Amino acid sequence: MSWRDNLRQVEPYVAGEQPKMKNLIKLNTNENPYDPGEKVREAIQMFDANRLRLYPNADAENLRHALARYHHLDDEQVFIGNGSDEVLALTFLTCFNGEKPILFPDITYSFYPVYCELYQIHYHKVPLCDDFTINKEDYYGDNGGVIFPNPNAPTGLLLSVDDIKDILDHNRDVVVVVDEAYIDFGGQSCLGLLKDYENLLIVKTFSKFRSLAGSRLGAAYGNKELISHLYDVKNSFNSYPIDALNQAIGEASVADSAYIEENAKKVMATRTRIMAELRELGFIIPESYANFIFISHPRVKAAYIFKELRKKGIIVRYFNADRIQNYLRVSIGTDEQMDAFMTGVKEILSR
Amino acid sequence: MSWRDNLRQVEPYVAGEQPKMKNLIKLNTNENPYDPGEKVREAIQMFDANRLRLYPNADAENLRHALARYHHLDDEQVFIGNGSDEVLALTFLTCFNGEKPILFPDITYSFYPVYCELYQIHYHKVPLCDDFTINKEDYYGDNGGVIFPNPNAPTGLLLSVDDIKDILDHNRDVVVVVDEAYIDFGGQSCLGLLKDYENLLIVKTFSKFRSLAGSRLGAAYGNKELISHLYDVKNSFNSYPIDALNQAIGEASVADSAYIEENAKKVMATRTRIMAELRELGFIIPESYANFIFISHPRVKAAYIFKELRKKGIIVRYFNADRIQNYLRVSIGTDEQMDAFMTGVKEILSR
């Protein structure tokens, strides 16, 4: 017997690379190209470092209140975590303890099966349709829970609130999680369904819409009882997951939401323009409601474009996975960054 | 059937209260009374808010390197987490997957049994001796792993490195975790044992010694293979647990270690003085090697002193638990805070 025998064996999630090259055009992890804003900057400048010697507020109450007000909910309907990845991990651990498999799409956020392996949760991957859309009827069966991103990643495709309502109507006895990491780039949130479905949990992040990937702030919204269960599990894991400075930064960002919403509009305008230009070059692109696009060319292989763009210092995301080997996920950067991307793509296609 | 049926049922850890009263003398959560330092302040002032739109370094590599240098270890021997609570939680999840119960003292950090309940790990509480010391032979039996704080909390008592070596010699086939949250207030770390024991894991925190409870930084030190397993589990849970700003703050703190060490000496001098004064008043106090003391009076009940101190705006920690109902844990504050505490105690005893 060895001490190694008791170690947990896992296949960890592999995040998009964070290369250290200079002058990189980084379009691979769906970061927002715009500044987090003056209010965030002020919150950092005004922060009294001496406060750091004390524990932070354990439940990030002020930030919780700010988010509740922003979304017209009660404070007790809001859960805050260390990035939406932690929120999702605690959600899997809290909500998916049945015998039956949980359901999620075969092409989706690749962290979901990793959480399942970590916590030994049974799961079943439901194939997307050939056009990558979610067929809502596929989620009507007997299951231990349902989770999907809306819009889905890496496809960018959106499910309507009515379709989500149908999925909820057919799943009253399990928790249904809608991961709205990318909803603020043109999609319609299903927050309005919370009042009618006590088994609905909606997860959001500060990383994309609020340009705060570096702050590690995520949130979940649900009915008070479900949220209180999430806090119980969180308090069995880590009493103080959100540091004091980023609680202040998060509050400043919520107070600056008008500015943030303008940035999202800029991202959407750039997305519209770039999608049109790429389609003119022959690219196939599902309709995107996210701050990224999912592109495929009938003539030139995605793996080749990926490699050649990288040589030019332009990093996009390539997934070497079933059904999507010929697609690239490209984050929407500034207009300048996307122009450089387009120039690179045109040069590669013209060879 | 209801969605509630699949929810995980837990008894969460209850942290020391963080009351919102003004002018409080807060001696209940072992925070350091001294400022985190000028280098930390500068790190915040110099931080470019625009960096927050990007994901932080996933493994906090620069901070990892700084800690490795400080402790004369290789970078690959260092694991960084979101406070030592997260480090401990991931340690339990990673290392304690055997059938046999893990061992820890009956009087110790009360989060340990909570982690076990959360992850359904069998455990056995080993009673401390009557004088609250750890009897090393009690840990020699067959088990699934061992964990104890050194110095122990809330007693403050220290186990010698030789005693820990004996425990390790009798536990070569399980992971032995030494939680050194309070080691830098006069104890001797067992980091030197790492080269001889590949199953030893040492956990430390920035919250006490480095006055950074508000930053949520913790670390574990062990052999490369064990640390790499911890990272695998961390990467199955949360890719980016440490935000960019607190990575910079942590590095600044490590660079300011000479200043931090002076603060620890001040805390220790105050501790020596206050222990002598309390003993003169009849208090029984185990020898403390931490930034808190564990005190009991033969004539006046701890619960009463706790309540009366609170009326005076002085908050200490009372555990309503077996064997320690007549003890209070008192964090060591500044000399001024401790003088106010002493005045309060004297007034209460004189009634």
GROMACS .gro file of N, CA, C and O in nm, chain A residues 218-271:
model
  216
  218GLY      N    1  -1.837   3.555  -0.996
  218GLY     CA    2  -1.949   3.492  -1.064
  218GLY      C    3  -2.069   3.493  -0.971
  218GLY      O    4  -2.055   3.516  -0.851
  219ALA      N    5  -2.186   3.468  -1.026
  219ALA     CA    6  -2.307   3.472  -0.944
  219ALA      C    7  -2.407   3.369  -0.992
  219ALA      O    8  -2.403   3.325  -1.107
  220ALA      N    9  -2.495   3.328  -0.900
  220ALA     CA   10  -2.608   3.244  -0.938
  220ALA      C   11  -2.734   3.310  -0.883
  220ALA      O   12  -2.731   3.375  -0.777
  221TYR      N   13  -2.844   3.292  -0.956
  221TYR     CA   14  -2.972   3.350  -0.919
  221TYR      C   15  -3.076   3.239  -0.916
  221TYR      O   16  -3.083   3.158  -1.008
  222GLY      N   17  -3.153   3.237  -0.809
  222GLY     CA   18  -3.255   3.132  -0.797
  222GLY      C   19  -3.351   3.166  -0.685
  222GLY      O   20  -3.348   3.276  -0.629
  223ASN      N   21  -3.436   3.069  -0.649
  223ASN     CA   22  -3.526   3.096  -0.538
  223ASN      C   23  -3.448   3.087  -0.408
  223ASN      O   24  -3.341   3.026  -0.401
  224LYS      N   25  -3.499   3.151  -0.302
  224LYS     CA   26  -3.424   3.167  -0.178
  224LYS      C   27  -3.380   3.034  -0.118
  224LYS      O   28  -3.271   3.022  -0.062
  225GLU      N   29  -3.466   2.934  -0.126
  225GLU     CA   30  -3.433   2.805  -0.066
  225GLU      C   31  -3.315   2.740  -0.137
  225GLU      O   32  -3.222   2.689  -0.073
  226LEU      N   33  -3.319   2.742  -0.269
  226LEU     CA   34  -3.210   2.683  -0.348
  226LEU      C   35  -3.079   2.760  -0.322
  226LEU      O   36  -2.972   2.700  -0.302
  227ILE      N   37  -3.087   2.892  -0.321
  227ILE     CA   38  -2.968   2.975  -0.297
  227ILE      C   39  -2.913   2.948  -0.157
  227ILE      O   40  -2.791   2.939  -0.136
  228SER      N   41  -3.001   2.931  -0.060
  228SER     CA   42  -2.954   2.905   0.076
  228SER      C   43  -2.884   2.770   0.084
  228SER      O   44  -2.785   2.754   0.157
  229HIS      N   45  -2.928   2.671   0.006
  229HIS     CA   46  -2.856   2.543  -0.001
  229HIS      C   47  -2.717   2.561  -0.061
  229HIS      O   48  -2.620   2.501  -0.014
  230LEU      N   49  -2.709   2.643  -0.164
  230LEU     CA   50  -2.578   2.670  -0.224
  230LEU      C   51  -2.484   2.732  -0.120
  230LEU      O   52  -2.366   2.697  -0.112
  231TYR      N   53  -2.536   2.825  -0.041
  231TYR     CA   54  -2.452   2.888   0.063
  231TYR      C   55  -2.410   2.787   0.169
  231TYR      O   56  -2.298   2.792   0.220
  232ASP      N   57  -2.498   2.693   0.202
  232ASP     CA   58  -2.459   2.590   0.300
  232ASP      C   59  -2.340   2.509   0.248
  232ASP      O   60  -2.245   2.482   0.323
  233VAL      N   61  -2.347   2.471   0.122
  233VAL     CA   62  -2.235   2.393   0.066
  233VAL      C   63  -2.110   2.480   0.057
  233VAL      O   64  -2.000   2.437   0.093
  234LYS      N   65  -2.128   2.603   0.010
  234LYS     CA   66  -2.014   2.697   0.007
  234LYS      C   67  -1.952   2.710   0.146
  234LYS      O   68  -1.829   2.708   0.162
  235ASN      N   69  -2.033   2.720   0.249
  235ASN     CA   70  -1.981   2.734   0.385
  235ASN      C   71  -1.925   2.605   0.442
  235ASN      O   72  -1.865   2.604   0.549
  236SER      N   73  -1.944   2.495   0.371
  236SER     CA   74  -1.877   2.370   0.406
  236SER      C   75  -1.747   2.356   0.328
  236SER      O   76  -1.674   2.259   0.347
  237PHE      N   77  -1.721   2.451   0.241
  237PHE     CA   78  -1.603   2.443   0.153
  237PHE      C   79  -1.505   2.557   0.181
  237PHE      O   80  -1.385   2.535   0.197
  238ASN      N   81  -1.555   2.678   0.188
  238ASN     CA   82  -1.468   2.795   0.202
  238ASN      C   83  -1.553   2.911   0.256
  238ASN      O   84  -1.646   2.955   0.190
  239SER      N   85  -1.520   2.958   0.377
  239SER     CA   86  -1.603   3.061   0.440
  239SER      C   87  -1.597   3.194   0.366
  239SER      O   88  -1.695   3.267   0.360
  240TYR      N   89  -1.478   3.228   0.316
  240TYR     CA   90  -1.454   3.363   0.262
  240TYR      C   91  -1.399   3.354   0.120
  240TYR      O   92  -1.283   3.386   0.096
  241PRO      N   93  -1.480   3.312   0.023
  241PRO     CA   94  -1.423   3.291  -0.111
  241PRO      C   95  -1.390   3.419  -0.188
  241PRO      O   96  -1.309   3.415  -0.278
  242ILE      N   97  -1.454   3.531  -0.152
  242ILE     CA   98  -1.432   3.654  -0.229
  242ILE      C   99  -1.354   3.753  -0.145
  242ILE      O  100  -1.400   3.798  -0.040
  243ASP      N  101  -1.236   3.790  -0.193
  243ASP     CA  102  -1.151   3.885  -0.120
  243ASP      C  103  -1.214   4.023  -0.115
  243ASP      O  104  -1.301   4.057  -0.196
  244ALA      N  105  -1.166   4.104  -0.020
  244ALA     CA  106  -1.226   4.235   0.007
  244ALA      C  107  -1.216   4.329  -0.112
  244ALA      O  108  -1.311   4.401  -0.146
  245LEU      N  109  -1.100   4.330  -0.178
  245LEU     CA  110  -1.080   4.424  -0.289
  245LEU      C  111  -1.174   4.395  -0.405
  245LEU      O  112  -1.233   4.486  -0.463
  246ASN      N  113  -1.190   4.269  -0.439
  246ASN     CA  114  -1.277   4.236  -0.553
  246ASN      C  115  -1.425   4.247  -0.520
  246ASN      O  116  -1.507   4.261  -0.610
  247GLN      N  117  -1.459   4.244  -0.392
  247GLN     CA  118  -1.598   4.279  -0.356
  247GLN      C  119  -1.622   4.426  -0.392
  247GLN      O  120  -1.725   4.460  -0.452
  248ALA      N  121  -1.525   4.512  -0.359
  248ALA     CA  122  -1.539   4.655  -0.391
  248ALA      C  123  -1.538   4.677  -0.543
  248ALA      O  124  -1.614   4.759  -0.596
  249ILE      N  125  -1.452   4.604  -0.612
  249ILE     CA  126  -1.445   4.616  -0.759
  249ILE      C  127  -1.577   4.572  -0.823
  249ILE      O  128  -1.628   4.639  -0.914
  250GLY      N  129  -1.632   4.464  -0.774
  250GLY     CA  130  -1.759   4.416  -0.827
  250GLY      C  131  -1.870   4.518  -0.809
  250GLY      O  132  -1.948   4.545  -0.902
  251GLU      N  133  -1.876   4.577  -0.690
  251GLU     CA  134  -1.977   4.681  -0.665
  251GLU      C  135  -1.960   4.799  -0.760
  251GLU      O  136  -2.058   4.852  -0.813
  252ALA      N  137  -1.835   4.840  -0.780
  252ALA     CA  138  -1.808   4.954  -0.869
  252ALA      C  139  -1.853   4.921  -1.010
  252ALA      O  140  -1.910   5.006  -1.079
  253SER      N  141  -1.831   4.797  -1.052
  253SER     CA  142  -1.871   4.757  -1.187
  253SER      C  143  -2.023   4.762  -1.202
  253SER      O  144  -2.075   4.809  -1.304
  254VAL      N  145  -2.095   4.714  -1.102
  254VAL     CA  146  -2.241   4.716  -1.111
  254VAL      C  147  -2.290   4.862  -1.118
  254VAL      O  148  -2.381   4.894  -1.195
  255ALA      N  149  -2.224   4.949  -1.041
  255ALA     CA  150  -2.262   5.091  -1.044
  255ALA      C  151  -2.231   5.154  -1.180
  255ALA      O  152  -2.288   5.257  -1.217
  256ASP      N  153  -2.143   5.091  -1.256
  256ASP     CA  154  -2.101   5.145  -1.386
  256ASP      C  155  -2.168   5.070  -1.501
  256ASP      O  156  -2.115   5.067  -1.613
  257SER      N  157  -2.285   5.014  -1.477
  257SER     CA  158  -2.346   4.924  -1.576
  257SER      C  159  -2.381   4.993  -1.708
  257SER      O  160  -2.374   4.929  -1.815
  258ALA      N  161  -2.413   5.121  -1.704
  258ALA     CA  162  -2.446   5.190  -1.830
  258ALA      C  163  -2.324   5.189  -1.922
  258ALA      O  164  -2.336   5.161  -2.043
  259TYR      N  165  -2.207   5.218  -1.865
  259TYR     CA  166  -2.082   5.214  -1.943
  259TYR      C  167  -2.057   5.072  -1.998
  259TYR      O  168  -2.024   5.054  -2.116
  260ILE      N  169  -2.077   4.972  -1.912
  260ILE     CA  170  -2.052   4.833  -1.950
  260ILE      C  171  -2.145   4.791  -2.064
  260ILE      O  172  -2.105   4.721  -2.159
  261GLU      N  173  -2.270   4.837  -2.056
  261GLU     CA  174  -2.367   4.802  -2.161
  261GLU      C  175  -2.328   4.863  -2.297
  261GLU      O  176  -2.348   4.801  -2.401
  262GLU      N  177  -2.270   4.983  -2.293
  262GLU     CA  178  -2.221   5.044  -2.417
  262GLU      C  179  -2.111   4.959  -2.479
  262GLU      O  180  -2.105   4.940  -2.601
  263ASN      N  181  -2.020   4.907  -2.393
  263ASN     CA  182  -1.913   4.820  -2.444
  263ASN      C  183  -1.970   4.696  -2.511
  263ASN      O  184  -1.921   4.652  -2.616
  264ALA      N  185  -2.074   4.639  -2.451
  264ALA     CA  186  -2.135   4.518  -2.510
  264ALA      C  187  -2.192   4.551  -2.647
  264ALA      O  188  -2.181   4.470  -2.741
  265LYS      N  189  -2.250   4.671  -2.660
  265LYS     CA  190  -2.304   4.710  -2.791
  265LYS      C  191  -2.193   4.722  -2.895
  265LYS      O  192  -2.210   4.685  -3.011
  266LYS      N  193  -2.078   4.775  -2.851
  266LYS     CA  194  -1.964   4.784  -2.944
  266LYS      C  195  -1.920   4.644  -2.989
  266LYS      O  196  -1.892   4.621  -3.107
  267VAL      N  197  -1.913   4.552  -2.894
  267VAL     CA  198  -1.874   4.415  -2.928
  267VAL      C  199  -1.973   4.355  -3.028
  267VAL      O  200  -1.933   4.292  -3.127
  268MET      N  201  -2.102   4.381  -3.006
  268MET     CA  202  -2.204   4.324  -3.095
  268MET      C  203  -2.194   4.384  -3.236
  268MET      O  204  -2.212   4.312  -3.336
  269ALA      N  205  -2.166   4.515  -3.241
  269ALA     CA  206  -2.153   4.580  -3.373
  269ALA      C  207  -2.033   4.522  -3.448
  269ALA      O  208  -2.041   4.490  -3.568
  270THR      N  209  -1.923   4.503  -3.378
  270THR     CA  210  -1.804   4.444  -3.441
  270THR      C  211  -1.834   4.300  -3.486
  270THR      O  212  -1.794   4.257  -3.595
  271ARG      N  213  -1.905   4.228  -3.404
  271ARG     CA  214  -1.942   4.090  -3.438
  271ARG      C  215  -2.023   4.085  -3.568
  271ARG      O  216  -1.995   4.004  -3.658
   0.00000   0.00000   0.00000
